[in-house]
CSV table of C-alpha atoms in Angstrom, one decimal:
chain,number,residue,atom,x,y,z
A,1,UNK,CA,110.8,0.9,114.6
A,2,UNK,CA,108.4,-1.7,115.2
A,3,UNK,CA,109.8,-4.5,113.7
A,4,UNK,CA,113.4,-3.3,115.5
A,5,UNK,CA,113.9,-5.4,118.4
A,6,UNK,CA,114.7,-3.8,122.1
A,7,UNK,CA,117.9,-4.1,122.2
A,8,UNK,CA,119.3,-2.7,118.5
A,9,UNK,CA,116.3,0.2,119.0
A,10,UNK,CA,118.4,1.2,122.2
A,11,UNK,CA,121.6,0.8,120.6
A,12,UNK,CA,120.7,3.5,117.6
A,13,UNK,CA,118.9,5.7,120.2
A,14,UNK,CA,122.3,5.8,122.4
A,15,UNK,CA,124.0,6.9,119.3
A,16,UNK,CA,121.6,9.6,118.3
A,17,UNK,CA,122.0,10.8,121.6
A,18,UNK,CA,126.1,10.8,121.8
A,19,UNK,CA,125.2,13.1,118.5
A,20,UNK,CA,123.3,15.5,120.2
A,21,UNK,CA,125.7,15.9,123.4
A,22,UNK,CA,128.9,16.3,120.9
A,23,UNK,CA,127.4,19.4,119.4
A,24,UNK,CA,125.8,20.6,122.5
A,25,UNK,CA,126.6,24.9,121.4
A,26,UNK,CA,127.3,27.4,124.6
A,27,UNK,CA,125.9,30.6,125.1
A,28,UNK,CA,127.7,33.4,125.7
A,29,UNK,CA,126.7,37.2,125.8
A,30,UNK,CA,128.8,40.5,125.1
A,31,UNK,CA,128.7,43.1,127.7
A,32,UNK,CA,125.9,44.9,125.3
A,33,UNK,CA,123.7,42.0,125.9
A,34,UNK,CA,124.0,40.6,122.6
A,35,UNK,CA,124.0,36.1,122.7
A,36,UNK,CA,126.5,34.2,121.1
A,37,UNK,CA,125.8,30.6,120.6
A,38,UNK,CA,128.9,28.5,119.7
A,39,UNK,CA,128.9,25.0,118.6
A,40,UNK,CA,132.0,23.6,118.3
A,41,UNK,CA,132.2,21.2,115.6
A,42,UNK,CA,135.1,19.8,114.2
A,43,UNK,CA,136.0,21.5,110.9
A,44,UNK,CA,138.3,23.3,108.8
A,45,UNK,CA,135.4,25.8,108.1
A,46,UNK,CA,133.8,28.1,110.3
A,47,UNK,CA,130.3,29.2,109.4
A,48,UNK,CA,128.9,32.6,111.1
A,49,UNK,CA,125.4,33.9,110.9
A,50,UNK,CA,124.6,37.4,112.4
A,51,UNK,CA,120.4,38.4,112.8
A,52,UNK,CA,119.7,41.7,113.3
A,53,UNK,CA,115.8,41.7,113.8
A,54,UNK,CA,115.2,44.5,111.6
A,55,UNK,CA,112.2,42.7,109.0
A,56,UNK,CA,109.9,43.7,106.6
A,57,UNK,CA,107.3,43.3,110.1
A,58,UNK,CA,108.4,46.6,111.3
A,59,UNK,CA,107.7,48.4,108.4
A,60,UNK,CA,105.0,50.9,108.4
A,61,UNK,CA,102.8,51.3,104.9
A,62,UNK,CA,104.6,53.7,103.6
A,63,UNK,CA,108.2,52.3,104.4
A,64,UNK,CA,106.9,49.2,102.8
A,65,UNK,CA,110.4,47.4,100.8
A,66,UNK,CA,112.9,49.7,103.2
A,67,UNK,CA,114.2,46.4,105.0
A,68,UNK,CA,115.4,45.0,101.8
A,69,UNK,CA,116.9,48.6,100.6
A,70,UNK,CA,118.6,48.5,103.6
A,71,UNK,CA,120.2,45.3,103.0
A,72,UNK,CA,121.3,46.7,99.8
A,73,UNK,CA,122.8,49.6,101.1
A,74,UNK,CA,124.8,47.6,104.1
A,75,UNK,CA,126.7,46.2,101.6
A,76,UNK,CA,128.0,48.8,99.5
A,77,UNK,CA,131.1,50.3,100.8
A,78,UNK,CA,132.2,51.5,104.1
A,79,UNK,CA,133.9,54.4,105.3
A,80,UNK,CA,136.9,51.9,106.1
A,81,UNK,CA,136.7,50.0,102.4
A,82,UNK,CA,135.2,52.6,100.2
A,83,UNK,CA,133.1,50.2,97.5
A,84,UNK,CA,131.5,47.1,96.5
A,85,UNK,CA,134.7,45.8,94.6
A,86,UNK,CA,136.8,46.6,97.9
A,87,UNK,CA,134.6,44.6,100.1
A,88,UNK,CA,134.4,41.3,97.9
A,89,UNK,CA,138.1,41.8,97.3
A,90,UNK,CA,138.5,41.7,101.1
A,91,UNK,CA,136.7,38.5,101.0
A,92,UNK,CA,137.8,36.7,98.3
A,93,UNK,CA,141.6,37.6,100.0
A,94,UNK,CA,140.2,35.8,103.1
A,95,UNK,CA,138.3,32.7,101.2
A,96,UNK,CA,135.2,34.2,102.7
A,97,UNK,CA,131.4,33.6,101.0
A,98,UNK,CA,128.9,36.5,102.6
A,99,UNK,CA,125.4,36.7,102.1
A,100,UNK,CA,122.8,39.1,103.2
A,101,UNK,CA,118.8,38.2,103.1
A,102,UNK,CA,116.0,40.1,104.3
A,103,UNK,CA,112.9,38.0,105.9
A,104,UNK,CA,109.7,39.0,107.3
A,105,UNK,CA,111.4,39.2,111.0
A,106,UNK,CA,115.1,39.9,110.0
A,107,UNK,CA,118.3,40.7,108.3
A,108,UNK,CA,120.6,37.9,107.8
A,109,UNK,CA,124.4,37.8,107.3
A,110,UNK,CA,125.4,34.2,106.9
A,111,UNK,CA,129.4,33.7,106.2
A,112,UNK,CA,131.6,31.0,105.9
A,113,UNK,CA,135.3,30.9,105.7
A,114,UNK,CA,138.5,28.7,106.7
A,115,UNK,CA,138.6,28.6,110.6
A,116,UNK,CA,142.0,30.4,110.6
A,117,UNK,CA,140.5,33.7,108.9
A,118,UNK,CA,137.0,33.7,110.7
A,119,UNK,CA,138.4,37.2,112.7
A,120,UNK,CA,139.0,38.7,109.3
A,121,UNK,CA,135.4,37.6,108.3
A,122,UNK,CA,133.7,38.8,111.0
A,123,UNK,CA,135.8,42.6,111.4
A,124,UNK,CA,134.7,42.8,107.8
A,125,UNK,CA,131.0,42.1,108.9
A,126,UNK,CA,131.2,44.3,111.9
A,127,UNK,CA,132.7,47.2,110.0
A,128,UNK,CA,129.4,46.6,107.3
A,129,UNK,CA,127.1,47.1,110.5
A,130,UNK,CA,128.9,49.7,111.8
A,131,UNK,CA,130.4,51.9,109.6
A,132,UNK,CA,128.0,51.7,106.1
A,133,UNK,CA,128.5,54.8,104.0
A,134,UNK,CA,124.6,55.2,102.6
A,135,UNK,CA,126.4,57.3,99.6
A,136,UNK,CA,123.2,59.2,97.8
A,137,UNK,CA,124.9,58.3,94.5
A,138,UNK,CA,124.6,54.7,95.7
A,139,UNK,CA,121.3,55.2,96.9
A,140,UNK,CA,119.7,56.7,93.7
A,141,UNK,CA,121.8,53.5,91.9
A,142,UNK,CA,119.8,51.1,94.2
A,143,UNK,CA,116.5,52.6,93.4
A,144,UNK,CA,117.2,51.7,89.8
A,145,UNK,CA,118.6,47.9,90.6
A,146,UNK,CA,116.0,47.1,92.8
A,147,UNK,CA,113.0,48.8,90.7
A,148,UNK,CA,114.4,45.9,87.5
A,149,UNK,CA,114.3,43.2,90.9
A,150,UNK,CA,110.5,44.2,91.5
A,151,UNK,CA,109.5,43.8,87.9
A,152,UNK,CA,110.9,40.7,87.5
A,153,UNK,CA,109.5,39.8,91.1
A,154,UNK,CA,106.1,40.5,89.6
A,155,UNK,CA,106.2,38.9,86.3
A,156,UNK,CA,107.1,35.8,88.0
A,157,UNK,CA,104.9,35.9,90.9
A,158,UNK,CA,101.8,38.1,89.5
A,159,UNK,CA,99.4,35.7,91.1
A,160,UNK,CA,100.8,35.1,94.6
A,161,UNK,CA,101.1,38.9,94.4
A,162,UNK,CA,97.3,39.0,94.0
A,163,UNK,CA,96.6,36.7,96.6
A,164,UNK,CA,98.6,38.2,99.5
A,165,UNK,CA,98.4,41.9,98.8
A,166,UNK,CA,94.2,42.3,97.7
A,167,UNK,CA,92.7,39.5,99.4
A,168,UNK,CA,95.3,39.3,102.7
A,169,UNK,CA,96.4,42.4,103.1
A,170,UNK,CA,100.1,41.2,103.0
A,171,UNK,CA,103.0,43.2,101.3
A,172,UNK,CA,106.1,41.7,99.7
A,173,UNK,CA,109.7,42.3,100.8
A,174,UNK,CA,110.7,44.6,97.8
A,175,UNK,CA,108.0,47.0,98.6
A,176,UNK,CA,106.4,49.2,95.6
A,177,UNK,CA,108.2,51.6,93.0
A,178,UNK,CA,106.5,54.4,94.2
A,179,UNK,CA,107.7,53.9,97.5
A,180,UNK,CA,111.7,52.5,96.6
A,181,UNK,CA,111.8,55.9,94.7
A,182,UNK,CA,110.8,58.1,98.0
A,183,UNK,CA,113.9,56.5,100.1
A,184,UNK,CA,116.5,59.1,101.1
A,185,UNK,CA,119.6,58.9,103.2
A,186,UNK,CA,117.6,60.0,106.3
A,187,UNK,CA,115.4,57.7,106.1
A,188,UNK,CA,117.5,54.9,105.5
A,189,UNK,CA,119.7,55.9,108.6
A,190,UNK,CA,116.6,56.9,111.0
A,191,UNK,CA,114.6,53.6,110.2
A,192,UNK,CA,118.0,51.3,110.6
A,193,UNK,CA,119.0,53.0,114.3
A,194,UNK,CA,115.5,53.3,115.4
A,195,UNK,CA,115.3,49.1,115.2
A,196,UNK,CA,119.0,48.3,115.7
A,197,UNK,CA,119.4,47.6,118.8
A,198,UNK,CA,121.4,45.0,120.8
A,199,UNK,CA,118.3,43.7,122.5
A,200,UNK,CA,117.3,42.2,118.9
A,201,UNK,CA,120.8,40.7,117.2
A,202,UNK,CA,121.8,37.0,117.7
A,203,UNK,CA,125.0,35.7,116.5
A,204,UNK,CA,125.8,32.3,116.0
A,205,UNK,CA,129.3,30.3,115.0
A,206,UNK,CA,129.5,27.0,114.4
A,207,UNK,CA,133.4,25.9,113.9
A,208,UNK,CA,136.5,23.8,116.0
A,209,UNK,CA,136.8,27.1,118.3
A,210,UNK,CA,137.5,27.3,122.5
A,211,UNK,CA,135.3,29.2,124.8
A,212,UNK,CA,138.3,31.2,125.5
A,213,UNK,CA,138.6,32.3,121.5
């Protein structure tokens, strides 16, 4: 910037600014309280994320890795779309790409899909968070599936492992085997409606949409 004179530095900085204004998002909230930002950019794609602040934070010692199983479990079937094969039918019908992350202060759904389908990709998320089936034969499948993810997290991370859980006191998202293998249905269900709660979700979409839509 230094060897820019006045006049072209003020120049760039007026079109940085017009940048800024053009993707200025609103805010909006549902009569539940929950904030929806909107920026409306023009594109043929819409991307959603929805941030339920459920994270591996709230956990207790010995629900230590029940964030992530949780994630698991959210998207496994539904009572509406009874399996995993239904539900990535229902997006690939759509064009849809969903994926779910756990963090240390939330759970993450991040979509994208053509602007003209984003109501189908969003009912299929809502119906995910709302209507989950938690089958036990699912469950006890999970155990096994994320068990092979926490070896393989631990060969591949045996010393960062070291550091943060002996000398920090920190615990990784996956939890321990000992403690995946204790999960029921209960306590899947008890821990996800004792921390869901409208007061902690945040949903942003960032497509060519109206305020009115």
């Amino acid at each position: 910037i230094e060897y820019m004179d006045c006049h072209n530095f003020m120049a760039i900085y007026d079109e940085v600014k017009k940048l800024f204004v053009m993707f200025l998002p609103s805010v909006f909230y549902f009569s539940n309280g929950i904030p929806v930002i909107i920026d409306n950019a023009d594109s043929l794609t819409c991307s959603i994320s929805i941030n339920l602040g459920i994270g591996t934070q709230n956990e207790s010692c010995k629900e230590y890795g029940i964030t992530h199983f949780l994630e698991h479990m959210l998207g496994q079937g539904t009572h509406t779309c009874s399996s995993l094969s239904l539900l990535n039918r229902q997006l690939e019908t759509c064009g849809a790409i969903l994926d779910i992350r756990t963090s240390l202060d939330d759970i993450s759904f991040s979509g994208t899909v053509l602007a003209e389908n984003l109501h189908t990709l969003i009912e299929i998320i809502a119906d995910e968070l709302q209507n989950s089936l938690f089958d036990n034969n699912v469950i006890e499948n999970e155990k096994k599936v994320i068990r092979n993810e926490y070896r393989r997290y631990v060969n591949a991370n045996l010393w960062w492992l070291f550091k943060a859980e002996k000398l920090l006191g920190a615990h990784n998202v996956l939890g321990t085997p000992e403690i995946i293998q204790s999960f029921t249905k209960q306590h899947l269900l008890d821990y996800y409606h004792k921390h869901l709660s409208s007061d902690n979700m945040l949903i942003v979409i960032s497509c060519k949409i109206s305020n009115e839509e």
